[in-house]
XYZ file of C-alpha atoms in Angstrom:
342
model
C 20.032 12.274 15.528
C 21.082 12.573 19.117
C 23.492 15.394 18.792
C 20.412 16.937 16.754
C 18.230 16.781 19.484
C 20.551 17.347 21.989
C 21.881 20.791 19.675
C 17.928 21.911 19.779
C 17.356 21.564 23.259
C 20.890 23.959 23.859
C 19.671 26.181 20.830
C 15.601 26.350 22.776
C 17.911 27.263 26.063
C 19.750 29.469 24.485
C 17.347 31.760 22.902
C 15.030 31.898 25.771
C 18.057 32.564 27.905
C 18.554 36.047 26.382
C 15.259 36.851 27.274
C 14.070 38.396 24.188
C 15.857 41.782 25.303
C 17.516 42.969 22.035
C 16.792 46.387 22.204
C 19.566 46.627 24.726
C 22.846 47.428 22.965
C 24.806 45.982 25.829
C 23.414 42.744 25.518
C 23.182 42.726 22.317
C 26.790 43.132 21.974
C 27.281 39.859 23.913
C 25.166 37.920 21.915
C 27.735 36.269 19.921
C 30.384 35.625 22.657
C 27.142 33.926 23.902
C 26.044 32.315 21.027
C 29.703 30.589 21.155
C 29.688 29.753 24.554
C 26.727 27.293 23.855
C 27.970 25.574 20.707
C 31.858 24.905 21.005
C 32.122 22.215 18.602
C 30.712 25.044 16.082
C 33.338 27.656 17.713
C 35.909 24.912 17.269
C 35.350 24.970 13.012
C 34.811 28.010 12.821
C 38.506 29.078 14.532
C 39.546 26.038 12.386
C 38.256 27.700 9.070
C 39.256 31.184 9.813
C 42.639 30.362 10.619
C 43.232 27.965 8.042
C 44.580 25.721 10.431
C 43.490 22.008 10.433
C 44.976 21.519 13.810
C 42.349 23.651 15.698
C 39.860 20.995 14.689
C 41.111 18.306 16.640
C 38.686 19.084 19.532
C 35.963 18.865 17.184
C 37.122 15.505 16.350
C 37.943 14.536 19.850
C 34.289 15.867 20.915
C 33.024 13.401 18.144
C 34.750 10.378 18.764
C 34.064 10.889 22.459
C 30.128 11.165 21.915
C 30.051 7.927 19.852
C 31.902 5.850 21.989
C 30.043 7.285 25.150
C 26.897 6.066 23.078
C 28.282 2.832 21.634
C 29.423 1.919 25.439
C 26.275 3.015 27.149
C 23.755 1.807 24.336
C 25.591 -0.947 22.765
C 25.216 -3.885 25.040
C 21.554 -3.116 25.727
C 20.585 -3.376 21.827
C 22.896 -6.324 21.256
C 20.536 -7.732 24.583
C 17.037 -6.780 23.195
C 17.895 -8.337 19.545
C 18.677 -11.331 20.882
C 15.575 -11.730 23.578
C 13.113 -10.931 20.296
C 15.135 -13.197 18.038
C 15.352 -16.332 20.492
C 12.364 -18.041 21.361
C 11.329 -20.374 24.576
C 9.141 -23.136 25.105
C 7.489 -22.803 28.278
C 6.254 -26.569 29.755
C 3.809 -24.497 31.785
C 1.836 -23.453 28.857
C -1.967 -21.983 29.286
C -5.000 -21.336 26.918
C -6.011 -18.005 27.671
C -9.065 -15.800 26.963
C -8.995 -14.701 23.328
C -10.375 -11.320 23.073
C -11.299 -10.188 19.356
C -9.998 -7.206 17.941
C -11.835 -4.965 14.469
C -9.752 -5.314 11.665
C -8.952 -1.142 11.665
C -7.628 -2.442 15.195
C -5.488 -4.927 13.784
C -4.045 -2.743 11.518
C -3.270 -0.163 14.051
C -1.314 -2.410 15.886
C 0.659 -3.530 13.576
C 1.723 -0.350 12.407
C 2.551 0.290 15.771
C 4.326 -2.554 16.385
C 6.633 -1.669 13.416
C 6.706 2.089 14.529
C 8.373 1.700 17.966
C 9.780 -1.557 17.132
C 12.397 0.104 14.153
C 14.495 2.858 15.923
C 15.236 4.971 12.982
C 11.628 4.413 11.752
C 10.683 6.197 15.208
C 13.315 8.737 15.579
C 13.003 9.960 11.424
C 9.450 10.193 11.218
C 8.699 11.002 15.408
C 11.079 14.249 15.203
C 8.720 16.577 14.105
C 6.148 15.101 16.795
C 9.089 15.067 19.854
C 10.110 19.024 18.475
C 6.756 20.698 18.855
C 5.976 18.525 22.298
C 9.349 20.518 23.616
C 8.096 23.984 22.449
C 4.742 23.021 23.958
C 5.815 22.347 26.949
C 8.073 25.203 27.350
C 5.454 27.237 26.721
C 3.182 25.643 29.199
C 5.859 26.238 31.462
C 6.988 29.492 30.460
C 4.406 31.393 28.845
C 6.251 34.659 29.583
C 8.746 34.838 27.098
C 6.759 34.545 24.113
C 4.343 36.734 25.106
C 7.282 39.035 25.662
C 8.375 38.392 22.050
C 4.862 39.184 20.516
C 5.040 41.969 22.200
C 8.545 43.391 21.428
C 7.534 42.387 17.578
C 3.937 44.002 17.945
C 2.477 41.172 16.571
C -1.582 40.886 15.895
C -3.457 37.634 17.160
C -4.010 36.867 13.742
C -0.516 37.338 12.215
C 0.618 35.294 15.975
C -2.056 32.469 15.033
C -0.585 32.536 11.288
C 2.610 32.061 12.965
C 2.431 29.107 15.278
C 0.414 27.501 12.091
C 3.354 27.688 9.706
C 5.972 26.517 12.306
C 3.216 23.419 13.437
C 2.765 22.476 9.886
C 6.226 22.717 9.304
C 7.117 20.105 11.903
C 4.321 17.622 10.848
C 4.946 17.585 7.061
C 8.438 16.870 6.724
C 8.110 13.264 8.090
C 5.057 11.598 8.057
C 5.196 7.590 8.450
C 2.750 6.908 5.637
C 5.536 7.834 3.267
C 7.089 4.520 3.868
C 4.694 2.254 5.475
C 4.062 0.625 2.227
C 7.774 0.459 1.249
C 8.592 -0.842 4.567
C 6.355 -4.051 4.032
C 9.169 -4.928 1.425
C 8.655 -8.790 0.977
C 5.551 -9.329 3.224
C 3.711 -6.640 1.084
C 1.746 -9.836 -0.855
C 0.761 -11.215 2.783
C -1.640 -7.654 2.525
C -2.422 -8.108 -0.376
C -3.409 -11.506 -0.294
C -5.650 -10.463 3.303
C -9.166 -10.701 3.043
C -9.422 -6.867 4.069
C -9.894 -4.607 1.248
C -7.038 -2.185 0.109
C -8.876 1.189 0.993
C -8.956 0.018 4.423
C -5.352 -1.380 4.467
C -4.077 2.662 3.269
C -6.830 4.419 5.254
C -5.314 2.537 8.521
C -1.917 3.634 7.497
C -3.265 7.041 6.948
C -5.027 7.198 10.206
C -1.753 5.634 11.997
C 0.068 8.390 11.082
C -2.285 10.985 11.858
C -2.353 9.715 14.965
C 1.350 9.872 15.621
C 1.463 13.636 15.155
C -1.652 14.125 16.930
C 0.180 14.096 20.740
C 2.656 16.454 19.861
C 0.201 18.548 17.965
C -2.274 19.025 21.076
C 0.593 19.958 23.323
C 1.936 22.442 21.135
C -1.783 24.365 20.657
C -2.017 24.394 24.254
C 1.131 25.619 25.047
C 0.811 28.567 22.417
C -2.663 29.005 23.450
C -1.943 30.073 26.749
C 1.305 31.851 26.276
C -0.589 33.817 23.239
C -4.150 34.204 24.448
C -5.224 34.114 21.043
C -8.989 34.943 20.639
C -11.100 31.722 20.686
C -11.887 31.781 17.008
C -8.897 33.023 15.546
C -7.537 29.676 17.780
C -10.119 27.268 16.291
C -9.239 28.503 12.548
C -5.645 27.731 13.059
C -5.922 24.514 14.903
C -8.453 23.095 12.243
C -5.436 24.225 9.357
C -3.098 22.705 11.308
C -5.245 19.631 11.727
C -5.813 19.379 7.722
C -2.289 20.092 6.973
C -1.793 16.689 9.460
C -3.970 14.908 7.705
C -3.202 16.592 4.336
C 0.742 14.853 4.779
C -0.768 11.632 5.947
C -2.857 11.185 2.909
C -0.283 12.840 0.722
C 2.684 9.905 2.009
C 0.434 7.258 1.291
C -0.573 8.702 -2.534
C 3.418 9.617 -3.163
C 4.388 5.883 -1.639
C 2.283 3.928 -3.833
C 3.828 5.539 -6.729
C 7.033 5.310 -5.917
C 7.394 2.641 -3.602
C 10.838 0.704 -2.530
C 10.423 -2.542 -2.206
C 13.691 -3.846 -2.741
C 15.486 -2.141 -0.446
C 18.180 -4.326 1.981
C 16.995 -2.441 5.256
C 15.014 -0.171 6.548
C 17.568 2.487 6.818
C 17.580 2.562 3.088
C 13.819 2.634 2.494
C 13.491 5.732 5.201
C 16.544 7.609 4.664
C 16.907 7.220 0.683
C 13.164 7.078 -0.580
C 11.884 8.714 -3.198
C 8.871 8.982 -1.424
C 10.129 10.579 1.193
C 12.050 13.681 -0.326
C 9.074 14.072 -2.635
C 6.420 14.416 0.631
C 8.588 16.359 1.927
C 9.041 19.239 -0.633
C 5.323 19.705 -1.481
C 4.593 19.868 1.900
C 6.733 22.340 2.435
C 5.920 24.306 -1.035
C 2.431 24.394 0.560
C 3.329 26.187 3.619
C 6.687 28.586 2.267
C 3.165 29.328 -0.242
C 1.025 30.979 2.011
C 3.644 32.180 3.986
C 4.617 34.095 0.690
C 0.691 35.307 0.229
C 1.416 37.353 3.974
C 5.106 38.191 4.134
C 5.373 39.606 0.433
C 1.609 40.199 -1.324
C 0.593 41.854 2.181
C -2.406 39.521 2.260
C -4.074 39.828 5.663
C -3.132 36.958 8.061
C -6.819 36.322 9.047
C -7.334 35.934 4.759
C -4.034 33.421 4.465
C -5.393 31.298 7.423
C -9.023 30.855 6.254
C -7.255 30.056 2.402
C -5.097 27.683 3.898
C -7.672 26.043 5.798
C -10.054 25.772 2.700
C -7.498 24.808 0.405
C -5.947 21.492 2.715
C -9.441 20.529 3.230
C -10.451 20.405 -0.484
C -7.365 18.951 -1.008
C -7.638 16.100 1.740
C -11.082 15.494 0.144
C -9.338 14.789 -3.311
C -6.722 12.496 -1.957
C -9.058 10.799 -0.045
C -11.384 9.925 -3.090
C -8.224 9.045 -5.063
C -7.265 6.549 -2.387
C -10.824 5.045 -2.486
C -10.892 5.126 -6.275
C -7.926 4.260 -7.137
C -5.793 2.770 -4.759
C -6.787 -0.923 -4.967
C -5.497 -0.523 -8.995
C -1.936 0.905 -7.054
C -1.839 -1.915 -4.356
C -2.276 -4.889 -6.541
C 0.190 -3.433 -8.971
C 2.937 -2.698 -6.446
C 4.227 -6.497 -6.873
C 4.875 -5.786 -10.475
C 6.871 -2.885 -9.523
């Protein structure tokens, strides 16, 4: 995951270091020399393959092993340190009733989820890559705002077909890894302690619902105000795209939750296993996807008008974030209390 993020912050720099200036044939004919010069360890298989030679990929190896034991080094001790502060626990002489402040049981909720969000790393870095990807191309644009509108221009792109755009790449990012298509696996063997709760189980998936709605919401805002004022899309064309993006948000929120609670994994030995090899997960994952590669197929093949695609779209999530969100009242108590027969 590190060399992933690491790779997209070289891949952001690289792009935006060419400037957008294709049309040149001189610089056009440097691209790839560039292009290499910015990802050696792919240069380094890609002599190894075309030559045939296994020996040329011994810096690709020695890249590797150097990477993870930089990491283990730098990051080992201080995880080893944390595990054992959380697991060990002190008695303090000096103890002191404080002020107990009361909390709403959506509040509660929240906070647990939380808790369990930035308290599992590969909970936070599988499901908060999407989020920490469009925060990056926000703020570059926010910082930048020169170089896409240089690209819009050079592809003589319409505000519409720019707004249709930035939707499909925003949805993209939010819909292939939404935590509510594990929060219920990830209760594993406490799952009963919720269900035996005195809270009912609509509010017990709403909360996980609205958790992680709220987890792509940052990263959403900063990406619709970077593209905003790079773009200078007109005001309404804006509000139609944020409010698809917004349902297509919500639309993988309530979707994880519906696609968890029928295939749930509650057996799982960790929570590597639940995240990484869940059902759930690749199953969330596709539709949301089908959904967008959809409407991107209604403009890019059937010619259908961008404004048209982004006023279906909108319609369409919202209907469909109505349904799912009656299911889940209707029928997700019936799912919840079954889950331990599962």
């Amino acid at each position: 995951i590190l060399l992933c993020l690491i790779s997209m912050v070289v891949l952001y720099k690289a792009i935006f270091s060419w400037q957008f200036s294709i049309n040149d044939p001189t610089q056009l004919a440097t691209m790839p020399d560039q292009l290499w010069s910015y990802f050696l360890p792919l240069k380094w298989i890609s002599d190894s393959l075309a030559s045939q030679n296994l020996l040329k990929i011994l810096p690709f190896v020695v890249f590797c092993v150097v990477c993870m034991g930089i990491f283990l080094f730098a990051f080992a001790p201080f995880y080893r340190n944390i595990v054992v502060r959380f697991s060990n626990r002190k008695v303090k002489n000096n103890f002191k009733m404080k002020h107990q402040v009361s909390s709403s049981v959506i509040g509660a909720l929240l906070k647990k989820e939380a808790h369990r969000f930035f308290g599992t790393p590969i909970y936070l870095l599988n499901c908060g890559i999407g989020v920490i990807m469009l925060m990056l191309a926000g703020g570059y644009l926010i910082i930048n705002p020169s170089y896409a509108q240089e690209f819009v221009s050079l592809l003589q792109l319409s505000p519409e077909t720019a707004a249709l755009q930035i939707t499909c790449i925003a949805s993209f990012f939010l819909v292939i890894a939404p935590p509510s298509n594990v929060s219920i696996s990830l209760e594993s063997k406490s799952l009963w302690l919720l269900q035996s709760s005195p809270v009912s189980c609509s509010a017990i998936l709403l909360t996980k619902v609205l958790f992680s709605f709220l987890v792509g919401l940052p990263g959403l805002i900063v990406f619709l105000i970077g593209s905003q004022l790079a773009l200078q899309i007109p005001f309404q064309v804006f509000l139609l795209s944020a409010a698809t993006i917004l349902f297509s948000l919500l639309f993988s929120s309530l979707l994880g939750i519906v696609i968890n609670l029928h295939f749930p994994r509650l057996d799982a030995p960790n929570e590597t296993i639940v995240i990484k090899q869940s059902a759930s997960v690749l199953i969330t994952m596709l539709i949301g996807i089908a959904f967008i590669a959809v409407f991107g197929i209604m403009w890019l093949v059937f010619s259908v008008p961008a404004l048209a695609v982004l006023i279906l779209a909108c319609i369409f999530l919202a209907t469909l974030c109505a349904i799912l969100y009656y299911y889940i009242k209707k029928q997700g108590q019936v799912l919840f209390t079954a889950l331990t027969e599962k």
